[in-house]
CSV table of C-alpha atoms and ligand atoms in Angstrom, one decimal:
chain,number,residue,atom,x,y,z
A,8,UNK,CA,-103.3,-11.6,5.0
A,9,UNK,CA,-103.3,-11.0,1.1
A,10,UNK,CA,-100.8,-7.9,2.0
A,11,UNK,CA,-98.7,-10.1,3.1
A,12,UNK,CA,-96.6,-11.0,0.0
A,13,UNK,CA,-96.7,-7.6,-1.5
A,14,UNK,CA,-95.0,-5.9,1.4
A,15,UNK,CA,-92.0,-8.1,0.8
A,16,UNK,CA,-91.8,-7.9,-2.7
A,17,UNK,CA,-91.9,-3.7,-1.6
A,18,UNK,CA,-88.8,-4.0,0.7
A,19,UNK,CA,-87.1,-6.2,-1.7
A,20,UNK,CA,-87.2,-3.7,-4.3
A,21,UNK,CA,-85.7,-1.3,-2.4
A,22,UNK,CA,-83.3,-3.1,-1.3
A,23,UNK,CA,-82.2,-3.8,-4.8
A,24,UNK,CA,-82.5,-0.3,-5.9
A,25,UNK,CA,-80.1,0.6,-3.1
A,26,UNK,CA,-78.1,-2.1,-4.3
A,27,UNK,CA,-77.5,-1.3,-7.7
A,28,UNK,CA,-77.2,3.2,-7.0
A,29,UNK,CA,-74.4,2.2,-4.5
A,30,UNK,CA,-73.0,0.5,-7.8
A,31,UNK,CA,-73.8,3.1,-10.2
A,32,UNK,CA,-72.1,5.7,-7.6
A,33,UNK,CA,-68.8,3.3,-7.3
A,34,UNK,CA,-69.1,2.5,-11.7
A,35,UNK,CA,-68.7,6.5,-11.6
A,36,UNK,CA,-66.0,6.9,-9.1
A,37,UNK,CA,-64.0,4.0,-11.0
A,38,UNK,CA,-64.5,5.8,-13.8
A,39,UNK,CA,-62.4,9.0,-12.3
A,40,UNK,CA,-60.5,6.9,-10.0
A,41,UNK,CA,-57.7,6.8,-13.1
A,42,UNK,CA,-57.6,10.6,-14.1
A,43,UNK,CA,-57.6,11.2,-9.9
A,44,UNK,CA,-54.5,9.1,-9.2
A,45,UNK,CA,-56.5,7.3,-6.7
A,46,UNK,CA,-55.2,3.8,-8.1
A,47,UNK,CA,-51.7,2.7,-6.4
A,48,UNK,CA,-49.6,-0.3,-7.4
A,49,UNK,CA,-47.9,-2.7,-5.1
A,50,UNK,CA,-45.4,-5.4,-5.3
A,51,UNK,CA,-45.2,-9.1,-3.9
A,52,UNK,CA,-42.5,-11.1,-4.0
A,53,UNK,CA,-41.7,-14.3,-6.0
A,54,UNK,CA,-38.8,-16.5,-4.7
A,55,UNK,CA,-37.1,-19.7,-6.5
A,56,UNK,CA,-38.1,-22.3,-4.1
A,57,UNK,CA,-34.4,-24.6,-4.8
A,58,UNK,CA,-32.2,-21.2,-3.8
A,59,UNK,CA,-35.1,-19.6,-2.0
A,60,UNK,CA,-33.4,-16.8,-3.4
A,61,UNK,CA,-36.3,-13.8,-5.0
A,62,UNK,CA,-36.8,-13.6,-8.8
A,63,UNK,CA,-39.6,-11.3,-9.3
A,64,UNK,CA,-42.9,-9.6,-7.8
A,65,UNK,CA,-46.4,-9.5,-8.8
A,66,UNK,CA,-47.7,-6.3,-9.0
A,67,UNK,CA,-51.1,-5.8,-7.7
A,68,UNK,CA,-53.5,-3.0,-7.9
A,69,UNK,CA,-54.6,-0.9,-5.0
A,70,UNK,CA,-57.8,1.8,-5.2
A,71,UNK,CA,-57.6,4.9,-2.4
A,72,UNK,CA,-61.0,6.0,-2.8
A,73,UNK,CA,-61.3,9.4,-1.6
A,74,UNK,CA,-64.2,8.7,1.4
A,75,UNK,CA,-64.5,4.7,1.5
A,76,UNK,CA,-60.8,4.5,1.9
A,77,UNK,CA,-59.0,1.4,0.6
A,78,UNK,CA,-61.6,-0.6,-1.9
A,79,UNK,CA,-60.6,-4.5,-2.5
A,80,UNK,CA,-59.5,-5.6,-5.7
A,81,UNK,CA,-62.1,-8.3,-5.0
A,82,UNK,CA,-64.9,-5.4,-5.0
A,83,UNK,CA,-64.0,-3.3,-7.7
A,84,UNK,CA,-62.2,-5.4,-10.5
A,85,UNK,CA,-65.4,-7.3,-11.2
A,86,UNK,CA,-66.8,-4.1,-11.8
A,87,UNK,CA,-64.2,-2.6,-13.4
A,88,UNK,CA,-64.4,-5.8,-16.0
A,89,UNK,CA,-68.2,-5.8,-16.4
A,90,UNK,CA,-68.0,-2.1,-17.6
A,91,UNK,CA,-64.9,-2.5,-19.7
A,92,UNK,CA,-63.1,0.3,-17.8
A,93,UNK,CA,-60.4,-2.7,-17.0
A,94,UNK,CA,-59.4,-2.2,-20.5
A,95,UNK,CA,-57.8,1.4,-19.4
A,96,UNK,CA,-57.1,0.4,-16.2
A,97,UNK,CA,-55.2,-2.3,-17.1
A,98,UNK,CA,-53.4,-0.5,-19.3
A,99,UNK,CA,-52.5,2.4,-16.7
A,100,UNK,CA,-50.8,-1.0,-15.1
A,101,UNK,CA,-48.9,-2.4,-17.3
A,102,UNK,CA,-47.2,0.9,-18.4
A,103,UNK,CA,-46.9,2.0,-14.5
A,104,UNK,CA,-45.3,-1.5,-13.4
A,105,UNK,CA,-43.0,-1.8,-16.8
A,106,UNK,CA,-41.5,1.6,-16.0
A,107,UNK,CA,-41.3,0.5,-12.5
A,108,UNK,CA,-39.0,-2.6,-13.4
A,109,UNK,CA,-36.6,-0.9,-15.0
A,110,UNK,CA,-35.1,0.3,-12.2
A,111,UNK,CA,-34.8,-3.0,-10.5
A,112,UNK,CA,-31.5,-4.8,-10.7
A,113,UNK,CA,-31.1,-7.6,-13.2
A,114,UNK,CA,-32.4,-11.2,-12.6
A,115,UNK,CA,-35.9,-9.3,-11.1
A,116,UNK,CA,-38.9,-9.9,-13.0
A,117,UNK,CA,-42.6,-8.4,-13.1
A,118,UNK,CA,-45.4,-10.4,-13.8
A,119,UNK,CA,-48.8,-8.3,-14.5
A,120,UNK,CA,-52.2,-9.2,-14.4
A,121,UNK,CA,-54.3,-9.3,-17.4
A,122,UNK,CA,-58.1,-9.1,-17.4
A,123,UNK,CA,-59.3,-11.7,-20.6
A,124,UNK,CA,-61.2,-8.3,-22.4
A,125,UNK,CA,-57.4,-6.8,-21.9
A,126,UNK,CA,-56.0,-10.3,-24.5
A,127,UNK,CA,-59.2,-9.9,-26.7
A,128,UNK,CA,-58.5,-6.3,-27.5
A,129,UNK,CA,-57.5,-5.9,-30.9
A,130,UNK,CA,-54.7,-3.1,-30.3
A,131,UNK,CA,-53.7,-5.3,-27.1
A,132,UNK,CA,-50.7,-6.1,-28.6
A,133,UNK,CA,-49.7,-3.1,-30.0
A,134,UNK,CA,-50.0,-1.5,-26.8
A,135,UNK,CA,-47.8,-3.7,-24.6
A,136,UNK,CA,-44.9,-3.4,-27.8
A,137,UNK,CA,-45.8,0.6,-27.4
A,138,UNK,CA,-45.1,0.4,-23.6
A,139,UNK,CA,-42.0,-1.9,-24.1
A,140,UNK,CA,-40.4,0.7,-26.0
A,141,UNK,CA,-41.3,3.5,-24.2
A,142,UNK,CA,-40.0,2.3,-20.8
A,143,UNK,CA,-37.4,0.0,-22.5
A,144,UNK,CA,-38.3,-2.6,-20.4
A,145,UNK,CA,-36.5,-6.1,-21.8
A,146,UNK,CA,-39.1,-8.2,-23.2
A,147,UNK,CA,-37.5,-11.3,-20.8
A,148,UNK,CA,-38.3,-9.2,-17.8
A,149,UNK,CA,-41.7,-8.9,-18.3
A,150,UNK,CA,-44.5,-12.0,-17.3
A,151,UNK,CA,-48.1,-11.6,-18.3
A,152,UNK,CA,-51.0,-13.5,-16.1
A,153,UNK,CA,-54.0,-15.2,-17.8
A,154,UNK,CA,-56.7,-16.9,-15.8
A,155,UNK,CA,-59.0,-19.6,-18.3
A,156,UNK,CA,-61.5,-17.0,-18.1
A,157,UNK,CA,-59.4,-15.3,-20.7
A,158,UNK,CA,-59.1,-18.3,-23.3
A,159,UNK,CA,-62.4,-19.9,-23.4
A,160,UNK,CA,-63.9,-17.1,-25.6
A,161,UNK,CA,-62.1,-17.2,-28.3
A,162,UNK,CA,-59.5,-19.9,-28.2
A,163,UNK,CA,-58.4,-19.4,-32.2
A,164,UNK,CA,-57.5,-15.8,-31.2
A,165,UNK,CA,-56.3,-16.4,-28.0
A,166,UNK,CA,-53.7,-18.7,-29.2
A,167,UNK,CA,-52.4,-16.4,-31.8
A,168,UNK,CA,-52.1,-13.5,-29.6
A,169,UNK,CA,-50.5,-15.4,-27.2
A,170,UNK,CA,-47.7,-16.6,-29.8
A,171,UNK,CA,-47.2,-13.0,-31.0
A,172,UNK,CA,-46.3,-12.3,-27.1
A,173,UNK,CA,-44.3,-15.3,-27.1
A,174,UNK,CA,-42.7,-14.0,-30.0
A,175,UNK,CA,-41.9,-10.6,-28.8
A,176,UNK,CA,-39.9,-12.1,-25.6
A,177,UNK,CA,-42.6,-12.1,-22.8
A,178,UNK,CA,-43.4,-15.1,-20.5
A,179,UNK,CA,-47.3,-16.2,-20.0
A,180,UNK,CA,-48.4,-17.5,-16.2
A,181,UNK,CA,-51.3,-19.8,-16.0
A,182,UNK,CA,-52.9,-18.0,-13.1
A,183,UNK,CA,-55.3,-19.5,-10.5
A,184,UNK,CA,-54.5,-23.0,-11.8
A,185,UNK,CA,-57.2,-25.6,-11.0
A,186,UNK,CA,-60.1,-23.5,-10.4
A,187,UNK,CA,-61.0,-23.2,-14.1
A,188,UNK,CA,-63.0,-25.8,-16.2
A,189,UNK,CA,-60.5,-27.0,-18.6
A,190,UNK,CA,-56.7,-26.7,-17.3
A,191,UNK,CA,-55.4,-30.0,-18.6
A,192,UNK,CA,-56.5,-29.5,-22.6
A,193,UNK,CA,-55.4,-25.6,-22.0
A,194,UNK,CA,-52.0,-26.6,-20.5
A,195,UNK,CA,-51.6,-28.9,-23.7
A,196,UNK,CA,-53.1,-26.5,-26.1
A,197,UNK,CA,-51.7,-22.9,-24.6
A,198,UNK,CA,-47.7,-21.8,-24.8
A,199,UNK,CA,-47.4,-21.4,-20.7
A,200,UNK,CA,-43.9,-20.7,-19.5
A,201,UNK,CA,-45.3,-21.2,-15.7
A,202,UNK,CA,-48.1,-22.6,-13.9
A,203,UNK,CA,-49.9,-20.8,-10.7
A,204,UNK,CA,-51.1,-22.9,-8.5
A,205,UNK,CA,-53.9,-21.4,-7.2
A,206,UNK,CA,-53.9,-20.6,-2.9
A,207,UNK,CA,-56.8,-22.9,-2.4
A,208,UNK,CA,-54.8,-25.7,-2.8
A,209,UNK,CA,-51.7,-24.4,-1.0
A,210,UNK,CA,-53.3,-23.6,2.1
A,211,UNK,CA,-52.8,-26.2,4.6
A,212,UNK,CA,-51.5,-28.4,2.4
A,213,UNK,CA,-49.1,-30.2,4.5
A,214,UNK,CA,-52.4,-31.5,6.4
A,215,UNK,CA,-55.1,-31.5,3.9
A,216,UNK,CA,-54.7,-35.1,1.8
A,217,UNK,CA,-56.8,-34.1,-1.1
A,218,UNK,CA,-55.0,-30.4,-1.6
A,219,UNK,CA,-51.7,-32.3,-1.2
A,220,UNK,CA,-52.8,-35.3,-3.8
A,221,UNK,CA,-54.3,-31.8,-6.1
A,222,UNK,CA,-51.0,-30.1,-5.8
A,223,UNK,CA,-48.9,-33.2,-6.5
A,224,UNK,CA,-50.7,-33.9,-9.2
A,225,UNK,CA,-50.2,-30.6,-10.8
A,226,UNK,CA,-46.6,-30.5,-9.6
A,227,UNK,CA,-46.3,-33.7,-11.8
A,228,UNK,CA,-48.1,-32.7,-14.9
A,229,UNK,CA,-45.7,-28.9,-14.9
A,230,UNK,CA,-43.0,-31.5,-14.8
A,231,UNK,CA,-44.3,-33.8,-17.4
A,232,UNK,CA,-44.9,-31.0,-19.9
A,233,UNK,CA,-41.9,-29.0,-18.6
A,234,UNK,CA,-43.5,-26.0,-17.1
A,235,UNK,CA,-42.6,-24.5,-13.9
A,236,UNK,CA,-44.8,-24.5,-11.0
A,237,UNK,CA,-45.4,-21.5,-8.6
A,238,UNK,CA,-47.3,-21.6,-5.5
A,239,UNK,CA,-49.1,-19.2,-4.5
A,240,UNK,CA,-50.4,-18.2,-1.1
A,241,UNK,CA,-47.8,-19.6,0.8
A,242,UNK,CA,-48.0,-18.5,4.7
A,243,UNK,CA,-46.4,-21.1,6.6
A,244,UNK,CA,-43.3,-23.4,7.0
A,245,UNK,CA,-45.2,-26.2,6.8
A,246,UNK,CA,-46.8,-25.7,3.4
A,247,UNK,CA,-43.1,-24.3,2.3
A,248,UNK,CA,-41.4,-28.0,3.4
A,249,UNK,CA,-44.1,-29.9,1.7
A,250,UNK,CA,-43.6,-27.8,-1.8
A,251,UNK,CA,-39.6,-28.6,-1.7
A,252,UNK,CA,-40.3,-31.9,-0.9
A,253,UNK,CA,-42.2,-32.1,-4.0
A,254,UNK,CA,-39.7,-30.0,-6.0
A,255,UNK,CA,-42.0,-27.3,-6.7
A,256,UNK,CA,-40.4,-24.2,-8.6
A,257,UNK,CA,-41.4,-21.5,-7.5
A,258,UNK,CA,-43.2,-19.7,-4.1
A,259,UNK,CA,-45.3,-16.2,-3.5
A,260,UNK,CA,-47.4,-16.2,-0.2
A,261,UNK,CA,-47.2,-14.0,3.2
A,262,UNK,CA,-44.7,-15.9,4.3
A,263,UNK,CA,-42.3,-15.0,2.3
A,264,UNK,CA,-43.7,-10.8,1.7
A,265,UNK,CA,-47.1,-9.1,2.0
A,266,UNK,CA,-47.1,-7.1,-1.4
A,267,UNK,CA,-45.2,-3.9,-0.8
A,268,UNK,CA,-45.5,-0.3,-2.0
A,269,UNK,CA,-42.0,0.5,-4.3
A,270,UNK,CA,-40.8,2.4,-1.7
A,271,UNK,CA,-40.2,-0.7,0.3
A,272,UNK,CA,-38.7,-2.9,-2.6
A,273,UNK,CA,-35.1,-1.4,-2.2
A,274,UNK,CA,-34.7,-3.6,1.1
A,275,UNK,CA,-35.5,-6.5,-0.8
A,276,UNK,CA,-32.8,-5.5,-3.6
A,277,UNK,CA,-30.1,-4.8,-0.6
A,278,UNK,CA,-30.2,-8.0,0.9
A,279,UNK,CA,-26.5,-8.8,1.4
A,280,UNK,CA,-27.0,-12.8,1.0
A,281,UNK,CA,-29.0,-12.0,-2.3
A,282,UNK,CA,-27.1,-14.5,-4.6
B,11,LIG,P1,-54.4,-13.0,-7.9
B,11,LIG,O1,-53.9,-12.6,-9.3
B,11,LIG,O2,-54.6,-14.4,-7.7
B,11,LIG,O3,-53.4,-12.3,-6.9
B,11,LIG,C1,-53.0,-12.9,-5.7
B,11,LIG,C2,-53.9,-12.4,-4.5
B,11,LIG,O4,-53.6,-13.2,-3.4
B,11,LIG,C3,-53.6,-11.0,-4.1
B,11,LIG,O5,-54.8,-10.5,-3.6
B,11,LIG,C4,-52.6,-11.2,-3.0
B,11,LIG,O6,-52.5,-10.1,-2.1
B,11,LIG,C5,-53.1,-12.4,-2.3
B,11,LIG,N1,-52.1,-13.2,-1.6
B,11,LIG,C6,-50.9,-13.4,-1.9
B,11,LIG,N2,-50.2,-14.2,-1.0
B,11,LIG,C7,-51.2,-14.5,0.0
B,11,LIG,C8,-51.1,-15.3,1.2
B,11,LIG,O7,-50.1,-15.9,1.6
B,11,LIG,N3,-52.3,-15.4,1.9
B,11,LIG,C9,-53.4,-14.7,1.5
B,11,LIG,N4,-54.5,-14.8,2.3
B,11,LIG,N5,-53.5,-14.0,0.4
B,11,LIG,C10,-52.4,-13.9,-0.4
B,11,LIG,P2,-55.3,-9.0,-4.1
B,11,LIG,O8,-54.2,-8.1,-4.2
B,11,LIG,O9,-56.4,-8.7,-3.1
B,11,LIG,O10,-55.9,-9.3,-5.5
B,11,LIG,C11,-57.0,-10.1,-5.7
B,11,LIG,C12,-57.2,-10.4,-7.1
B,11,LIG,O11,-57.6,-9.1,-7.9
B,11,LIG,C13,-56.0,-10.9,-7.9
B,11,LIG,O12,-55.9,-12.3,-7.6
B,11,LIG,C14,-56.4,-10.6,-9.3
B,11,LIG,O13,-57.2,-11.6,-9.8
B,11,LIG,C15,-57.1,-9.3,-9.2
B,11,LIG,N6,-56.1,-8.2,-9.5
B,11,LIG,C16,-55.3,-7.5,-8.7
B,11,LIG,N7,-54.6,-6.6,-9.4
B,11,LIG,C17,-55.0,-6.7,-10.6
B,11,LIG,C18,-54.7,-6.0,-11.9
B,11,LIG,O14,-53.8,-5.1,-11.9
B,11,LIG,N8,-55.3,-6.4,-13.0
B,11,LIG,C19,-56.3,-7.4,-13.0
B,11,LIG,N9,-56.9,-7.7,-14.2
B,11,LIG,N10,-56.6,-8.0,-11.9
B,11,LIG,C20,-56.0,-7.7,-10.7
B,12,LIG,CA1,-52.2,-13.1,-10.5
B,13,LIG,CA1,-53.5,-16.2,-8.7
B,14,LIG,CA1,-56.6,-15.9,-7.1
């Protein structure tokens, strides 16, 4: 009986030691992944809710691995921003989705993701002037996503780097609105061009009381400080009525695109009703 215990403290080990080579194997292949070209970028649409007309895209990353196939972003960023390897990768983004926007006709915009040790990097800002040059992308085109994760560090710093980007011409997204600890103070505090409403909320929210009280709410504070509200995860009619109803800005979800490679974008761009 006194073996008992000591067998599953065994099997646990070994589970865990499993565990964490499977993680050192897929820390090393993200660590390649880059040099390899295994990373891919795609594209998902953004559409002005009044004209339902599309502004922009959200570019998103993709990893091919070479045997696992297709890896999440949910699996690897995580790990790609507890090693710090999201500072490269990130990096690798924004230059490859710049470059990628300059060949798309005028009103379209491209908003990139930022990981918080990306806005904390001291020669963050030099880098994304660097890359503006290079690809000669206009400042005004360009929209940079920051979750709270990203300002509750160092707020002091956060807020000065953010200005300087402000300064320079690019927008700054509040992304995943809601799901953070502080939004209101950060709305107040933070120079946000555009609030993200976070899918969460959006989901069913034509039949869900307390997401539609959550996103009215948040539909009436963007108004109150005067900062457009996007949607995201929009997937059906439903959901789309209720956010024009409540004069949302802004909408990104299935329903209107499933994030496409840039192959596919020059359908979007030859849309005869496009305005
Ligand atoms: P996010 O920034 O909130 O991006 C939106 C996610 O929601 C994307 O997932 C998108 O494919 C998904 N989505 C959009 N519309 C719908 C919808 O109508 N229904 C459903 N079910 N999903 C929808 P994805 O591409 O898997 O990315 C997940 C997260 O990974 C992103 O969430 C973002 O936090 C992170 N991520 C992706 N690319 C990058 C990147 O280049 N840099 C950084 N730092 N993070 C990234
Ligand atoms: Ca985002
Ligand atoms: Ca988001
Ligand atoms: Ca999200």
């Amino acid at each position: 009986a006194k073996s008992e215990p000591e067998r599953h403290v065994c099997l646990f080990n070994v589970e865990m030691d499993q565990q964490s080579r499977e993680k050192l194997v897929l820390i090393n292949d993200l660590r390649q992944a880059c040099g390899n070209g295994e990373f891919e970028l795609v594209y998902q649409i953004q559409n002005d809710l009044q004209t339902l007309d599309p502004v922009g895209f959200e570019v998103l990353l993709r990893w091919n691995h070479p045997t696992r196939g297709r890896v999440s972003p949910g699996e690897f960023i995580p790990i790609a921003e507890e090693t710090g390897l999201i500072r490269e990768i990130g990096l690798w983004v924004l230059r490859t989705a710049c470059f990628e926007a300059t060949s798309w006709p005028e009103p379209f915009s491209i908003a990139v993701n930022v990981a918080p040790q990306q806005l904390v990097q001291p020669s963050f800002l030099e880098h994304v002037s660097d890359i503006l040059m290079e690809t000669r992308l206009p400042p005004e085109r360009l929209e940079l996503e920051v979750t709270e994760a990203s300002i509750i560090d160092d707020q002091a710093h956060t807020l000065r780097v953010m200005h300087k980007l402000k300064k320079m011409g690019i927008r700054i997204a509040m992304d995943d609105f809601g799901t953070g600890y502080s939004s209101l103070a950060t709305l107040q505090t933070f120079p946000f061009d555009k609030i993200k409403i976070d899918r969460s909320f959006v989901q069913d929210v034509h039949k869900d009381q307390q997401r539609a009280a959550i996103v009215r709410s948040t539909l009436l504070l963007g108004a109150a400080l005067n900062i457009p509200v996007l949607a995201e995860g929009v997937e059906m009619e439903d959901e789309l009525t209720f956010l024009r109803a409540e004069n949302c800005s802004a909408v990104q979800g299935f329903y209107f695109g499933k994030p496409m490679r840039r192959d596919q974008l020059h359908e979007v761009f030859a849309k005869p009703d496009r305005k």
